mmCIF file of C-alpha atoms in Angstrom:
data_model
loop_
_atom_site.group_PDB
_atom_site.id
_atom_site.type_symbol
_atom_site.label_atom_id
_atom_site.label_comp_id
_atom_site.label_asym_id
_atom_site.label_seq_id
_atom_site.Cartn_x
_atom_site.Cartn_y
_atom_site.Cartn_z
ATOM 1 C CA MET A 1 51.040 18.807 21.223
ATOM 2 C CA LEU A 2 54.859 18.916 20.783
ATOM 3 C CA ASP A 3 54.774 15.322 19.520
ATOM 4 C CA GLN A 4 52.301 16.453 16.737
ATOM 5 C CA LEU A 5 54.440 19.428 15.812
ATOM 6 C CA ILE A 6 57.442 17.204 15.503
ATOM 7 C CA GLN A 7 55.523 14.651 13.354
ATOM 8 C CA THR A 8 54.279 17.448 11.076
ATOM 9 C CA ALA A 9 57.766 18.814 10.750
ATOM 10 C CA GLN A 10 59.138 15.411 9.792
ATOM 11 C CA GLN A 11 56.443 14.921 7.160
ATOM 12 C CA GLN A 12 56.837 18.349 5.635
ATOM 13 C CA LEU A 13 60.577 18.861 5.999
ATOM 14 C CA GLY A 14 61.824 15.495 4.724
ATOM 15 C CA PRO A 15 62.235 16.598 1.039
ATOM 16 C CA GLN A 16 63.687 19.965 1.993
ATOM 17 C CA LEU A 17 66.342 18.211 4.273
ATOM 18 C CA HIS A 18 67.105 15.763 1.479
ATOM 19 C CA GLN A 19 67.953 18.548 -0.731
ATOM 20 C CA ILE A 20 70.609 19.954 1.566
ATOM 21 C CA GLY A 21 72.185 16.537 1.900
ATOM 22 C CA VAL A 22 70.486 14.648 4.653
ATOM 23 C CA LYS A 23 70.180 10.911 4.023
ATOM 24 C CA PRO A 24 66.633 9.334 4.477
ATOM 25 C CA GLU A 25 67.931 6.973 7.169
ATOM 26 C CA GLN A 26 69.006 10.053 9.273
ATOM 27 C CA LEU A 27 65.559 11.607 9.377
ATOM 28 C CA GLY A 28 64.132 9.654 12.279
ATOM 29 C CA GLY A 29 67.233 10.420 14.482
ATOM 30 C CA ILE A 30 67.200 14.000 13.508
ATOM 31 C CA PHE A 31 63.532 14.425 14.518
ATOM 32 C CA ASN A 32 63.949 12.426 17.734
ATOM 33 C CA ILE A 33 66.737 14.855 18.748
ATOM 34 C CA ALA A 34 64.496 17.741 17.688
ATOM 35 C CA LYS A 35 61.701 16.491 20.013
ATOM 36 C CA ASP A 36 64.063 16.058 22.866
ATOM 37 C CA THR A 37 65.740 19.339 22.375
ATOM 38 C CA VAL A 38 62.536 21.287 22.098
ATOM 39 C CA THR A 39 60.813 19.527 24.994
ATOM 40 C CA ASP A 40 63.794 19.776 27.378
ATOM 41 C CA GLY A 41 64.606 23.325 26.252
ATOM 42 C CA LEU A 42 61.182 24.648 26.846
ATOM 43 C CA LYS A 43 60.838 22.775 30.296
ATOM 44 C CA SER A 44 64.303 24.258 31.264
ATOM 45 C CA GLU A 45 63.225 27.775 30.257
ATOM 46 C CA ALA A 46 59.900 27.474 32.018
ATOM 47 C CA THR A 47 61.379 26.214 35.333
ATOM 48 C CA GLY A 48 64.427 28.418 35.087
ATOM 49 C CA GLY A 49 62.491 31.623 35.430
ATOM 50 C CA GLY A 50 61.540 32.134 31.767
ATOM 51 C CA LEU A 51 57.963 30.898 31.902
ATOM 52 C CA ASP A 52 56.748 34.320 30.780
ATOM 53 C CA SER A 53 59.057 33.956 27.690
ATOM 54 C CA VAL A 54 57.678 30.626 26.837
ATOM 55 C CA MET A 55 54.057 31.813 27.194
ATOM 56 C CA ASN A 56 54.683 34.874 25.051
ATOM 57 C CA LEU A 57 56.293 32.735 22.393
ATOM 58 C CA PHE A 58 53.360 30.220 22.517
ATOM 59 C CA ASN A 59 50.832 32.985 22.318
ATOM 60 C CA GLY A 60 52.550 34.556 19.268
ATOM 61 C CA ASN A 61 53.894 37.536 21.296
ATOM 62 C CA GLY A 62 57.544 36.454 21.319
ATOM 63 C CA GLY A 63 58.718 38.832 18.586
ATOM 64 C CA SER A 64 60.845 37.673 15.629
ATOM 65 C CA LEU A 65 61.759 34.060 15.852
ATOM 66 C CA GLN A 66 65.246 35.005 14.544
ATOM 67 C CA SER A 67 65.975 37.210 17.508
ATOM 68 C CA ASN A 68 64.048 35.294 20.178
ATOM 69 C CA SER A 69 66.523 34.036 22.931
ATOM 70 C CA VAL A 70 64.525 30.869 23.578
ATOM 71 C CA VAL A 71 64.610 29.978 19.960
ATOM 72 C CA SER A 72 68.292 30.790 19.678
ATOM 73 C CA THR A 73 69.075 28.575 22.703
ATOM 74 C CA LEU A 74 67.044 25.691 21.265
ATOM 75 C CA SER A 75 68.993 26.029 17.986
ATOM 76 C CA THR A 76 72.303 26.001 19.617
ATOM 77 C CA ASN A 77 71.465 22.922 21.768
ATOM 78 C CA PHE A 78 69.942 21.147 18.719
ATOM 79 C CA ILE A 79 73.211 21.725 16.688
ATOM 80 C CA ALA A 80 75.336 20.383 19.537
ATOM 81 C CA SER A 81 73.130 17.269 19.904
ATOM 82 C CA LEU A 82 73.089 16.500 16.191
ATOM 83 C CA ALA A 83 76.935 16.532 16.307
ATOM 84 C CA SER A 84 77.365 14.569 19.522
ATOM 85 C CA LYS A 85 74.585 11.978 19.118
ATOM 86 C CA LEU A 86 74.535 11.439 15.314
ATOM 87 C CA GLY A 87 78.068 12.511 14.347
ATOM 88 C CA ILE A 88 76.762 15.204 11.926
ATOM 89 C CA ASP A 89 79.419 17.807 11.372
ATOM 90 C CA HIS A 90 78.798 21.383 12.671
ATOM 91 C CA SER A 91 78.227 22.869 9.056
ATOM 92 C CA MET A 92 75.583 20.327 8.246
ATOM 93 C CA ALA A 93 74.023 20.507 11.754
ATOM 94 C CA THR A 94 73.760 24.261 11.392
ATOM 95 C CA LYS A 95 71.902 23.917 8.155
ATOM 96 C CA ILE A 96 69.478 21.248 9.575
ATOM 97 C CA SER A 97 68.847 23.406 12.531
ATOM 98 C CA GLY A 98 68.081 26.371 10.220
ATOM 99 C CA VAL A 99 65.325 24.414 8.666
ATOM 100 C CA VAL A 100 63.853 22.429 11.488
ATOM 101 C CA ILE A 101 63.921 24.686 14.578
ATOM 102 C CA PRO A 102 62.336 27.795 12.828
ATOM 103 C CA PHE A 103 59.638 25.486 11.306
ATOM 104 C CA ILE A 104 58.697 23.806 14.806
ATOM 105 C CA MET A 105 58.808 27.230 16.488
ATOM 106 C CA GLU A 106 56.607 28.938 13.919
ATOM 107 C CA LYS A 107 54.045 26.143 14.492
ATOM 108 C CA PHE A 108 54.477 26.379 18.065
ATOM 109 C CA SER A 109 53.813 30.144 18.144
ATOM 110 C CA GLY A 110 51.067 29.974 15.486
ATOM 111 C CA SER A 111 47.341 30.324 16.015
ATOM 112 C CA GLU A 112 46.808 26.658 15.225
ATOM 113 C CA THR A 113 48.318 25.641 18.541
ATOM 114 C CA GLY A 114 45.822 27.805 20.516
ATOM 115 C CA PHE A 115 46.235 30.364 23.133
ATOM 116 C CA ALA A 116 47.287 29.862 26.669
ATOM 117 C CA SER A 117 45.356 32.010 29.197
ATOM 118 C CA SER A 118 47.653 31.240 32.201
ATOM 119 C CA PRO A 119 50.901 29.547 32.976
ATOM 120 C CA THR A 120 49.021 26.428 34.170
ATOM 121 C CA ASP A 121 47.071 26.360 30.983
ATOM 122 C CA LEU A 122 50.274 26.575 28.891
ATOM 123 C CA ILE A 123 51.922 23.731 31.018
ATOM 124 C CA SER A 124 48.804 21.579 30.493
ATOM 125 C CA LYS A 125 48.778 22.249 26.738
ATOM 126 C CA LEU A 126 52.359 21.316 26.433
ATOM 127 C CA GLY A 127 51.835 18.192 28.423
ATOM 128 C CA PHE A 128 54.466 19.175 30.982
ATOM 129 C CA GLY A 129 52.555 17.681 33.939
ATOM 130 C CA ASP A 130 55.791 16.637 35.610
ATOM 131 C CA ILE A 131 56.626 20.407 36.259
ATOM 132 C CA THR A 132 53.208 21.450 37.262
ATOM 133 C CA SER A 133 53.585 21.165 40.977
ATOM 134 C CA SER A 134 56.896 23.098 41.088
ATOM 135 C CA LEU A 135 55.584 25.735 38.858
ATOM 136 C CA GLY A 136 52.292 25.792 40.681
ATOM 137 C CA ASN A 137 54.069 26.467 44.005
ATOM 138 C CA MET A 138 56.153 29.178 42.345
ATOM 139 C CA ILE A 139 53.293 30.991 40.858
ATOM 140 C CA GLY A 140 51.128 30.824 43.969
ATOM 141 C CA GLY A 141 49.039 27.764 43.047
ATOM 142 C CA ASN A 142 49.573 26.191 46.601
ATOM 143 C CA ASN A 143 50.473 29.257 48.428
ATOM 144 C CA LYS A 144 48.698 32.245 47.091
ATOM 145 C CA GLY A 145 50.220 34.560 49.740
ATOM 146 C CA GLY A 146 53.776 33.631 49.044
ATOM 147 C CA ASP A 147 56.151 35.401 46.774
ATOM 148 C CA LEU A 148 58.207 34.005 43.985
ATOM 149 C CA LEU A 149 61.552 34.023 45.762
ATOM 150 C CA GLY A 150 60.009 32.549 48.844
ATOM 151 C CA ASN A 151 58.863 29.594 46.758
ATOM 152 C CA LEU A 152 62.007 29.058 44.810
ATOM 153 C CA GLY A 153 63.012 26.462 47.473
ATOM 154 C CA ASN A 154 60.052 24.265 46.320
ATOM 155 C CA LEU A 155 62.023 23.486 43.163
ATOM 156 C CA PHE A 156 64.818 21.908 45.012
#
């Protein structure tokens, strides 16, 4: 699903990014970094104790995207990656982030992505199978009698 969101963003945002000074040959790199940033950021948030925040954001209950801490962290990381990996100066990276991240996250939290009924449903929809067992243990999937703190050891 995230791959589709990134592809949609690349198709729809290309002209807008060109208007702010992005060269056409930079688009592929920008959207590869966007994909990595969003994927890694959401995985990190989910496994770092913020699964509810990701789920609320996905289900459209994350509040304003401008004030959402998950979106803010993704934007900050995206700006840093654009600068370090593509050599884009901070000012331009900030402009690019201001276009790309809100677009992707609006689509992510929009009704067209669906609704997640449970944390495992969300992880499945996002294609994060590689974290399912760790999260499953934490949320009681393999040890329904255990508590969250008791299962934190399963992550390490």
